[in-house]
mmCIF file of C-alpha atoms and ligand atoms in Angstrom:
data_model
loop_
_atom_site.group_PDB
_atom_site.id
_atom_site.type_symbol
_atom_site.label_atom_id
_atom_site.label_comp_id
_atom_site.label_asym_id
_atom_site.label_seq_id
_atom_site.Cartn_x
_atom_site.Cartn_y
_atom_site.Cartn_z
ATOM 1 C CA MET A 450 0.549 5.643 -26.770
ATOM 2 C CA ALA A 451 -0.101 6.180 -23.068
ATOM 3 C CA ILE A 452 2.072 8.346 -20.828
ATOM 4 C CA ILE A 453 3.838 5.951 -18.503
ATOM 5 C CA ILE A 454 3.412 7.162 -14.909
ATOM 6 C CA ASP A 455 6.790 7.078 -13.213
ATOM 7 C CA GLY A 456 6.102 5.816 -9.680
ATOM 8 C CA LYS A 457 9.800 5.557 -8.923
ATOM 9 C CA GLU A 458 10.324 9.296 -9.534
ATOM 10 C CA THR A 459 7.309 10.437 -7.517
ATOM 11 C CA ALA A 460 8.313 7.942 -4.744
ATOM 12 C CA ARG A 461 11.837 9.445 -4.780
ATOM 13 C CA LYS A 462 10.453 12.921 -4.085
ATOM 14 C CA LYS A 463 8.249 11.613 -1.242
ATOM 15 C CA ARG A 464 11.181 9.698 0.237
ATOM 16 C CA GLU A 465 13.213 12.892 0.099
ATOM 17 C CA GLU A 466 10.444 14.663 1.962
ATOM 18 C CA ALA A 467 10.465 11.887 4.610
ATOM 19 C CA ALA A 468 14.239 12.116 4.899
ATOM 20 C CA ALA A 469 14.078 15.889 5.398
ATOM 21 C CA ARG A 470 11.436 15.578 8.115
ATOM 22 C CA THR A 471 13.467 12.783 9.676
ATOM 23 C CA ALA A 472 16.568 14.956 9.706
ATOM 24 C CA ALA A 473 14.624 17.717 11.545
ATOM 25 C CA LEU A 474 13.638 15.267 14.210
ATOM 26 C CA THR A 475 17.060 13.644 14.465
ATOM 27 C CA GLY A 476 18.560 17.141 14.918
ATOM 28 C CA ARG A 477 16.475 17.309 18.065
ATOM 29 C CA GLY A 478 17.800 13.900 19.247
ATOM 30 C CA PHE A 479 14.677 11.991 18.236
ATOM 31 C CA VAL A 480 15.061 9.218 15.682
ATOM 32 C CA PRO A 481 11.827 7.883 14.039
ATOM 33 C CA ALA A 482 11.788 4.082 14.457
ATOM 34 C CA LEU A 483 9.582 1.365 12.930
ATOM 35 C CA ALA A 484 9.279 -2.161 14.253
ATOM 36 C CA VAL A 485 8.940 -4.512 11.232
ATOM 37 C CA VAL A 486 7.524 -7.881 12.251
ATOM 38 C CA LEU A 487 7.684 -10.876 9.941
ATOM 39 C CA VAL A 488 6.284 -14.212 10.805
ATOM 40 C CA GLY A 489 7.386 -17.162 8.659
ATOM 41 C CA GLU A 490 9.380 -17.182 5.458
ATOM 42 C CA ASN A 491 6.979 -16.246 2.656
ATOM 43 C CA PRO A 492 9.419 -15.198 -0.080
ATOM 44 C CA ALA A 493 7.311 -12.277 -1.330
ATOM 45 C CA SER A 494 6.828 -10.981 2.285
ATOM 46 C CA LEU A 495 10.582 -11.311 2.893
ATOM 47 C CA SER A 496 11.350 -9.210 -0.159
ATOM 48 C CA TYR A 497 8.812 -6.558 0.850
ATOM 49 C CA VAL A 498 10.144 -6.197 4.419
ATOM 50 C CA THR A 499 13.706 -6.050 3.091
ATOM 51 C CA ALA A 500 12.764 -3.246 0.721
ATOM 52 C CA LYS A 501 10.943 -1.422 3.480
ATOM 53 C CA GLU A 502 13.842 -1.692 5.926
ATOM 54 C CA LYS A 503 16.303 -0.511 3.312
ATOM 55 C CA ALA A 504 14.162 2.521 2.514
ATOM 56 C CA LEU A 505 13.828 3.412 6.249
ATOM 57 C CA THR A 506 17.555 3.301 6.726
ATOM 58 C CA GLU A 507 18.164 5.389 3.598
ATOM 59 C CA ALA A 508 15.771 8.001 4.959
ATOM 60 C CA GLY A 509 17.703 8.140 8.263
ATOM 61 C CA MET A 510 15.137 6.224 10.319
ATOM 62 C CA GLN A 511 15.620 3.153 12.429
ATOM 63 C CA SER A 512 14.031 -0.163 11.688
ATOM 64 C CA ARG A 513 13.839 -2.827 14.324
ATOM 65 C CA ASP A 514 13.558 -6.138 12.518
ATOM 66 C CA ILE A 515 11.677 -8.812 14.372
ATOM 67 C CA ARG A 516 11.557 -12.268 12.798
ATOM 68 C CA PHE A 517 9.420 -15.168 14.140
ATOM 69 C CA PRO A 518 9.153 -18.698 12.872
ATOM 70 C CA ALA A 519 5.973 -19.712 11.032
ATOM 71 C CA ASP A 520 4.759 -21.864 13.965
ATOM 72 C CA THR A 521 4.691 -18.834 16.398
ATOM 73 C CA SER A 522 1.524 -18.750 18.458
ATOM 74 C CA GLU A 523 -0.998 -15.942 18.264
ATOM 75 C CA GLU A 524 -0.503 -15.307 22.017
ATOM 76 C CA LYS A 525 3.212 -14.865 21.575
ATOM 77 C CA LEU A 526 2.667 -12.366 18.759
ATOM 78 C CA LEU A 527 0.100 -10.467 20.841
ATOM 79 C CA GLY A 528 2.699 -10.327 23.607
ATOM 80 C CA LEU A 529 5.184 -8.843 21.244
ATOM 81 C CA ILE A 530 2.661 -6.230 20.041
ATOM 82 C CA ALA A 531 1.930 -5.220 23.671
ATOM 83 C CA GLU A 532 5.689 -4.686 24.295
ATOM 84 C CA LEU A 533 6.076 -2.613 21.096
ATOM 85 C CA ASN A 534 2.977 -0.537 21.973
ATOM 86 C CA ALA A 535 4.616 0.326 25.364
ATOM 87 C CA ASP A 536 8.071 0.973 23.943
ATOM 88 C CA PRO A 537 8.714 4.740 23.784
ATOM 89 C CA LEU A 538 11.571 4.231 21.282
ATOM 90 C CA ILE A 539 9.228 2.644 18.738
ATOM 91 C CA HIS A 540 6.878 5.012 16.814
ATOM 92 C CA GLY A 541 5.381 2.657 14.264
ATOM 93 C CA ILE A 542 4.511 -1.042 14.144
ATOM 94 C CA LEU A 543 4.290 -2.951 10.870
ATOM 95 C CA VAL A 544 3.172 -6.550 10.837
ATOM 96 C CA GLN A 545 3.840 -7.958 7.407
ATOM 97 C CA LEU A 546 0.736 -9.675 5.941
ATOM 98 C CA PRO A 547 -0.278 -12.361 5.216
ATOM 99 C CA LEU A 548 0.273 -14.051 8.583
ATOM 100 C CA PRO A 549 0.336 -17.886 8.865
ATOM 101 C CA LYS A 550 -3.221 -19.316 8.740
ATOM 102 C CA HIS A 551 -3.390 -20.237 12.489
ATOM 103 C CA ILE A 552 -3.043 -16.565 13.471
ATOM 104 C CA ARG A 553 -6.093 -14.299 13.218
ATOM 105 C CA GLU A 554 -4.895 -11.247 11.355
ATOM 106 C CA ASP A 555 -7.668 -9.083 12.638
ATOM 107 C CA ARG A 556 -6.808 -9.871 16.294
ATOM 108 C CA ILE A 557 -3.180 -8.835 15.639
ATOM 109 C CA ILE A 558 -4.057 -5.675 13.726
ATOM 110 C CA THR A 559 -6.550 -4.608 16.379
ATOM 111 C CA ALA A 560 -3.946 -5.099 19.128
ATOM 112 C CA ILE A 561 -1.658 -2.440 17.636
ATOM 113 C CA ASP A 562 -1.893 1.006 19.256
ATOM 114 C CA PRO A 563 -3.665 3.211 16.654
ATOM 115 C CA ALA A 564 -1.032 5.839 17.292
ATOM 116 C CA LYS A 565 1.602 3.401 15.961
ATOM 117 C CA ASP A 566 -0.616 1.955 13.171
ATOM 118 C CA VAL A 567 1.450 3.283 10.241
ATOM 119 C CA ASP A 568 -0.109 0.718 7.885
ATOM 120 C CA GLY A 569 -3.525 2.311 8.516
ATOM 121 C CA PHE A 570 -5.193 -1.063 8.925
ATOM 122 C CA HIS A 571 -6.465 -0.744 12.493
ATOM 123 C CA PRO A 572 -10.289 -0.302 12.797
ATOM 124 C CA VAL A 573 -9.770 3.097 14.353
ATOM 125 C CA SER A 574 -7.594 4.201 11.426
ATOM 126 C CA VAL A 575 -10.115 2.842 8.958
ATOM 127 C CA GLY A 576 -12.903 4.638 10.817
ATOM 128 C CA ASN A 577 -11.052 7.918 10.847
ATOM 129 C CA MET A 578 -10.382 7.508 7.098
ATOM 130 C CA VAL A 579 -14.024 6.871 6.350
ATOM 131 C CA LEU A 580 -15.098 9.824 8.490
ATOM 132 C CA GLY A 581 -12.417 12.084 6.931
ATOM 133 C CA ARG A 582 -10.747 12.642 10.222
ATOM 134 C CA PRO A 583 -6.963 12.883 10.702
ATOM 135 C CA GLY A 584 -5.212 9.540 10.951
ATOM 136 C CA PHE A 585 -2.910 7.219 9.090
ATOM 137 C CA LEU A 586 -3.999 6.405 5.564
ATOM 138 C CA PRO A 587 -3.212 2.979 4.151
ATOM 139 C CA CYS A 588 -0.035 3.312 2.131
ATOM 140 C CA THR A 589 -0.990 1.765 -1.256
ATOM 141 C CA PRO A 590 -4.317 3.634 -1.708
ATOM 142 C CA HIS A 591 -2.717 6.835 -0.506
ATOM 143 C CA GLY A 592 0.193 6.373 -2.873
ATOM 144 C CA ILE A 593 -2.217 5.925 -5.787
ATOM 145 C CA LEU A 594 -3.930 9.227 -4.910
ATOM 146 C CA VAL A 595 -0.576 10.940 -4.961
ATOM 147 C CA LEU A 596 0.219 9.374 -8.352
ATOM 148 C CA LEU A 597 -3.034 10.647 -9.790
ATOM 149 C CA GLU A 598 -2.384 14.118 -8.428
ATOM 150 C CA GLU A 599 1.285 14.253 -9.592
ATOM 151 C CA SER A 600 0.230 13.110 -13.111
ATOM 152 C CA LYS A 601 -2.540 15.809 -13.086
ATOM 153 C CA ILE A 602 -5.204 13.261 -13.845
ATOM 154 C CA LEU A 603 -8.558 14.849 -13.397
ATOM 155 C CA THR A 604 -10.507 13.058 -10.694
ATOM 156 C CA VAL A 605 -13.351 15.518 -10.175
ATOM 157 C CA GLY A 606 -16.364 14.134 -11.981
ATOM 158 C CA ALA A 607 -14.414 11.185 -13.313
ATOM 159 C CA HIS A 608 -15.767 7.694 -13.139
ATOM 160 C CA ALA A 609 -13.335 5.526 -11.199
ATOM 161 C CA VAL A 610 -13.671 1.785 -11.411
ATOM 162 C CA VAL A 611 -11.730 -0.208 -8.792
ATOM 163 C CA VAL A 612 -11.355 -3.894 -9.423
ATOM 164 C CA GLY A 613 -10.845 -5.560 -6.054
ATOM 165 C CA ARG A 614 -12.386 -5.068 -2.620
ATOM 166 C CA SER A 615 -9.638 -6.107 -0.190
ATOM 167 C CA ASN A 616 -9.286 -4.325 3.118
ATOM 168 C CA ILE A 617 -5.809 -3.053 2.248
ATOM 169 C CA VAL A 618 -6.348 -1.781 -1.326
ATOM 170 C CA GLY A 619 -9.799 -1.902 -2.972
ATOM 171 C CA LYS A 620 -12.079 -0.882 -0.092
ATOM 172 C CA PRO A 621 -9.984 2.036 1.210
ATOM 173 C CA LEU A 622 -9.166 3.234 -2.281
ATOM 174 C CA ALA A 623 -12.830 3.295 -3.281
ATOM 175 C CA ASN A 624 -13.561 5.263 -0.157
ATOM 176 C CA LEU A 625 -10.778 7.840 -0.674
ATOM 177 C CA LEU A 626 -11.697 8.367 -4.353
ATOM 178 C CA ALA A 627 -15.149 9.368 -3.267
ATOM 179 C CA ARG A 628 -13.900 12.031 -0.855
ATOM 180 C CA ARG A 629 -15.151 15.511 -1.669
ATOM 181 C CA GLU A 630 -11.720 16.862 -2.543
ATOM 182 C CA ILE A 631 -11.165 13.991 -5.028
ATOM 183 C CA ASN A 632 -14.792 13.896 -6.126
ATOM 184 C CA ALA A 633 -14.743 10.761 -8.344
ATOM 185 C CA THR A 634 -17.811 8.633 -8.792
ATOM 186 C CA VAL A 635 -16.700 5.140 -7.796
ATOM 187 C CA THR A 636 -17.706 1.617 -8.902
ATOM 188 C CA VAL A 637 -16.181 -1.304 -7.033
ATOM 189 C CA CYS A 638 -15.849 -4.672 -8.893
ATOM 190 C CA HIS A 639 -15.034 -8.023 -7.366
ATOM 191 C CA THR A 640 -15.392 -11.723 -7.964
ATOM 192 C CA GLY A 641 -19.157 -11.411 -7.898
ATOM 193 C CA SER A 642 -19.314 -8.709 -10.648
ATOM 194 C CA GLY A 643 -19.827 -11.137 -13.566
ATOM 195 C CA ASP A 644 -18.904 -9.414 -16.801
ATOM 196 C CA LEU A 645 -16.040 -7.223 -15.640
ATOM 197 C CA GLY A 646 -15.573 -5.482 -18.950
ATOM 198 C CA ARG A 647 -19.110 -4.085 -18.762
ATOM 199 C CA TYR A 648 -17.924 -1.901 -15.805
ATOM 200 C CA THR A 649 -14.242 -1.334 -16.682
ATOM 201 C CA ARG A 650 -15.081 -0.026 -20.197
ATOM 202 C CA GLN A 651 -16.901 2.896 -18.410
ATOM 203 C CA ALA A 652 -13.877 3.910 -16.394
ATOM 204 C CA ASP A 653 -12.086 7.189 -16.859
ATOM 205 C CA ILE A 654 -9.780 5.966 -14.125
ATOM 206 C CA LEU A 655 -9.386 2.201 -13.932
ATOM 207 C CA ILE A 656 -7.603 0.731 -10.940
ATOM 208 C CA ALA A 657 -6.794 -2.994 -11.052
ATOM 209 C CA ALA A 658 -6.167 -4.564 -7.652
ATOM 210 C CA ALA A 659 -7.301 -8.191 -8.155
ATOM 211 C CA GLY A 660 -3.997 -10.071 -8.033
ATOM 212 C CA ARG A 661 -4.733 -11.791 -11.381
ATOM 213 C CA ALA A 662 -1.920 -11.465 -13.977
ATOM 214 C CA GLY A 663 -3.181 -9.885 -17.186
ATOM 215 C CA LEU A 664 -6.791 -9.775 -16.088
ATOM 216 C CA ILE A 665 -7.397 -6.405 -17.695
ATOM 217 C CA THR A 666 -7.069 -6.725 -21.494
ATOM 218 C CA ALA A 667 -7.276 -3.872 -24.024
ATOM 219 C CA ASP A 668 -10.919 -4.577 -24.902
ATOM 220 C CA MET A 669 -11.862 -3.863 -21.336
ATOM 221 C CA VAL A 670 -10.406 -0.358 -21.372
ATOM 222 C CA LYS A 671 -12.022 2.901 -22.618
ATOM 223 C CA PRO A 672 -9.788 4.843 -25.064
ATOM 224 C CA GLY A 673 -8.053 7.682 -23.197
ATOM 225 C CA ALA A 674 -8.490 6.134 -19.709
ATOM 226 C CA ALA A 675 -5.928 6.357 -16.876
ATOM 227 C CA VAL A 676 -5.025 2.836 -15.880
ATOM 228 C CA ILE A 677 -3.422 2.190 -12.497
ATOM 229 C CA ASP A 678 -2.079 -1.348 -12.045
ATOM 230 C CA VAL A 679 -1.740 -2.374 -8.411
ATOM 231 C CA GLY A 680 -1.243 -6.096 -9.128
ATOM 232 C CA VAL A 681 2.083 -7.765 -8.383
ATOM 233 C CA ASN A 682 1.956 -11.344 -9.639
ATOM 234 C CA ARG A 683 4.839 -13.749 -9.882
ATOM 235 C CA VAL A 684 4.703 -15.427 -13.253
ATOM 236 C CA PRO A 685 6.978 -18.418 -13.879
ATOM 237 C CA ASP A 686 9.745 -17.580 -16.435
ATOM 238 C CA VAL A 687 12.597 -19.919 -16.921
ATOM 239 C CA SER A 688 14.624 -17.254 -18.787
ATOM 240 C CA ALA A 689 14.579 -15.000 -15.651
ATOM 241 C CA GLN A 690 17.343 -15.353 -13.059
ATOM 242 C CA LYS A 691 14.866 -15.910 -10.245
ATOM 243 C CA GLY A 692 12.687 -18.321 -12.255
ATOM 244 C CA TYR A 693 9.808 -15.825 -12.307
ATOM 245 C CA ARG A 694 9.033 -12.288 -13.313
ATOM 246 C CA LEU A 695 6.604 -9.771 -11.948
ATOM 247 C CA LYS A 696 3.476 -9.004 -13.931
ATOM 248 C CA GLY A 697 0.644 -6.644 -13.153
ATOM 249 C CA ASP A 698 -3.110 -7.225 -13.459
ATOM 250 C CA VAL A 699 -3.073 -5.275 -16.695
ATOM 251 C CA ASP A 700 -1.908 -6.484 -20.140
ATOM 252 C CA PHE A 701 0.551 -3.587 -20.308
ATOM 253 C CA GLU A 702 1.586 -3.889 -23.976
ATOM 254 C CA ALA A 703 -1.931 -3.861 -25.399
ATOM 255 C CA VAL A 704 -3.514 -1.498 -22.918
ATOM 256 C CA SER A 705 -0.699 1.120 -23.159
ATOM 257 C CA VAL A 706 -1.736 1.651 -26.835
ATOM 258 C CA LYS A 707 -5.225 2.499 -25.868
ATOM 259 C CA ALA A 708 -4.996 4.263 -22.497
ATOM 260 C CA ALA A 709 -3.827 7.876 -21.951
ATOM 261 C CA TYR A 710 -1.932 7.021 -18.771
ATOM 262 C CA ILE A 711 -0.680 3.762 -17.398
ATOM 263 C CA THR A 712 1.524 2.577 -14.477
ATOM 264 C CA PRO A 713 4.136 -0.044 -15.081
ATOM 265 C CA VAL A 714 4.733 -3.148 -12.993
ATOM 266 C CA PRO A 715 7.281 -2.923 -11.431
ATOM 267 C CA GLY A 716 7.997 0.798 -11.075
ATOM 268 C CA GLY A 717 4.483 2.116 -10.678
ATOM 269 C CA VAL A 718 2.396 1.716 -7.507
ATOM 270 C CA GLY A 719 4.883 -0.456 -5.583
ATOM 271 C CA PRO A 720 7.504 2.281 -4.897
ATOM 272 C CA MET A 721 4.763 4.594 -3.748
ATOM 273 C CA THR A 722 3.610 2.147 -1.104
ATOM 274 C CA ILE A 723 7.014 2.253 0.523
ATOM 275 C CA ALA A 724 7.317 6.026 0.209
ATOM 276 C CA MET A 725 3.924 6.584 1.879
ATOM 277 C CA LEU A 726 4.945 4.225 4.645
ATOM 278 C CA LEU A 727 8.025 6.353 5.333
ATOM 279 C CA LEU A 728 5.889 9.454 5.608
ATOM 280 C CA ASN A 729 3.483 7.658 7.993
ATOM 281 C CA VAL A 730 6.435 6.723 10.242
ATOM 282 C CA VAL A 731 7.746 10.220 10.338
ATOM 283 C CA GLU A 732 4.272 11.479 11.091
ATOM 284 C CA ALA A 733 3.967 8.940 13.939
ATOM 285 C CA ALA A 734 7.275 10.199 15.372
ATOM 286 C CA GLU A 735 6.298 13.856 15.006
ATOM 287 C CA ASN A 736 2.997 13.223 16.772
ATOM 288 C CA CYS A 737 4.816 11.412 19.529
ATOM 289 C CA LEU A 738 7.227 14.338 20.018
ATOM 290 C CA ALA A 739 4.316 16.845 20.006
ATOM 291 C CA HIS A 740 2.522 14.923 22.785
ATOM 292 C CA ARG A 741 5.553 14.574 25.048
HETATM 293 P P1 LIG B 2090 -6.770 -9.766 -2.317
HETATM 294 O O1 LIG B 2090 -6.529 -11.124 -2.854
HETATM 295 O O2 LIG B 2090 -6.954 -9.583 -0.853
HETATM 296 O O3 LIG B 2090 -8.045 -9.148 -2.996
HETATM 297 C C1 LIG B 2090 -8.242 -9.275 -4.403
HETATM 298 C C2 LIG B 2090 -9.629 -8.756 -4.761
HETATM 299 O O4 LIG B 2090 -9.782 -8.849 -6.152
HETATM 300 C C3 LIG B 2090 -10.747 -9.478 -4.089
HETATM 301 O O5 LIG B 2090 -11.533 -8.535 -3.472
HETATM 302 C C4 LIG B 2090 -11.524 -10.148 -5.245
HETATM 303 O O6 LIG B 2090 -12.866 -10.053 -5.064
HETATM 304 C C5 LIG B 2090 -10.994 -9.381 -6.425
HETATM 305 N N1 LIG B 2090 -10.902 -10.259 -7.576
HETATM 306 C C6 LIG B 2090 -10.072 -11.296 -7.728
HETATM 307 N N2 LIG B 2090 -10.226 -11.823 -8.955
HETATM 308 C C7 LIG B 2090 -11.111 -11.095 -9.602
HETATM 309 C C8 LIG B 2090 -11.675 -11.182 -10.936
HETATM 310 N N3 LIG B 2090 -11.335 -12.123 -11.735
HETATM 311 N N4 LIG B 2090 -12.584 -10.284 -11.250
HETATM 312 C C9 LIG B 2090 -12.976 -9.308 -10.374
HETATM 313 N N5 LIG B 2090 -12.461 -9.173 -9.162
HETATM 314 C C10 LIG B 2090 -11.504 -10.071 -8.773
HETATM 315 O O7 LIG B 2090 -5.582 -8.873 -2.893
HETATM 316 P P2 LIG B 2090 -4.911 -7.498 -2.411
HETATM 317 O O8 LIG B 2090 -4.158 -7.697 -1.167
HETATM 318 O O9 LIG B 2090 -5.918 -6.314 -2.491
HETATM 319 O O10 LIG B 2090 -3.865 -7.291 -3.604
HETATM 320 C C11 LIG B 2090 -4.281 -7.243 -4.931
HETATM 321 C C12 LIG B 2090 -3.054 -7.227 -5.773
HETATM 322 O O11 LIG B 2090 -2.288 -6.034 -5.495
HETATM 323 C C13 LIG B 2090 -2.051 -8.352 -5.543
HETATM 324 O O12 LIG B 2090 -1.428 -8.697 -6.806
HETATM 325 C C14 LIG B 2090 -1.047 -7.795 -4.623
HETATM 326 O O13 LIG B 2090 0.218 -8.384 -4.677
HETATM 327 C C15 LIG B 2090 -1.040 -6.350 -5.079
HETATM 328 N N6 LIG B 2090 -0.605 -5.409 -4.115
HETATM 329 C C16 LIG B 2090 0.362 -4.497 -4.510
HETATM 330 C C17 LIG B 2090 0.744 -3.519 -3.607
HETATM 331 C C18 LIG B 2090 1.787 -2.535 -4.087
HETATM 332 O O14 LIG B 2090 2.350 -1.855 -3.326
HETATM 333 N N7 LIG B 2090 2.101 -2.529 -5.414
HETATM 334 C C19 LIG B 2090 0.250 -3.414 -2.335
HETATM 335 C C20 LIG B 2090 -0.763 -4.307 -1.973
HETATM 336 C C21 LIG B 2090 -1.188 -5.273 -2.930
#
């Protein structure tokens, strides 16, 4: 039976670290603040921003909640970003994705000042990450690295297979895993990979970030592998209060019998994403204070 990686506990430690660093700044009259921008009423996005805002407040930071209707123009949103970039009381800017279809996400992300890009999605942040320079790392991939480290999962020489190539999870994660200090050999799978099991069965570390409930079945996992499930899928369930329940990309019951380590959904990667966001916001505020 696999060891279940407790993302909530590791996230709690990271949130404590963020709170301690926040307290040190607050003691100097400087309160880290994040602008959280939500356009439209996507229920999943709404629950994510609510969780982020709650975590910020608990860590002693400020969150400025900005809500816009779904029909907001791209120009209006760009105007808001320019204001937030210039606002000395705001240290980080988070625009919750996905944005409504008529707004070009890359235009909005690129408009954010890289010094306030606490999501790590700006091309400058991505470039810094690829080059191994200091900068904000994207929260979910960074949180996964911390989970691997905390669980003492050997990455050096391991074959890591990442299922998914999105800009926010798969691509940055693959890049980070190949860093010299992590030293994994990385395979990236995607919708063009064909027989997915052919690759996943070779994984010492298997990371599923496809957004397909139950995609990874036990026959696709090597015995003794570490399996990290990034997927958060809403599966209809009439017996659940909300009418759905959250399921990962991995068939947890069957795979946990075969793997050596596994993350649950919820309670695995999700809490780490928020914890790493808090640390990025503190870092943005610390950088700001250092450059005053
Ligand atoms: P995305 O839709 O942008 O990308 C999914 C990727 O998976 C694509 O690159 C696609 O090529 C690949 N893919 C899809 N189906 C596949 C299949 N059958 N075989 C092989 N590859 C396949 O998604 P994303 O934004 O990267 O998110 C992925 C999942 O992770 C979603 O469920 C999302 O909700 C979740 N997520 C969780 C967190 C967290 O904090 N826990 C953060 C971000 C995303």
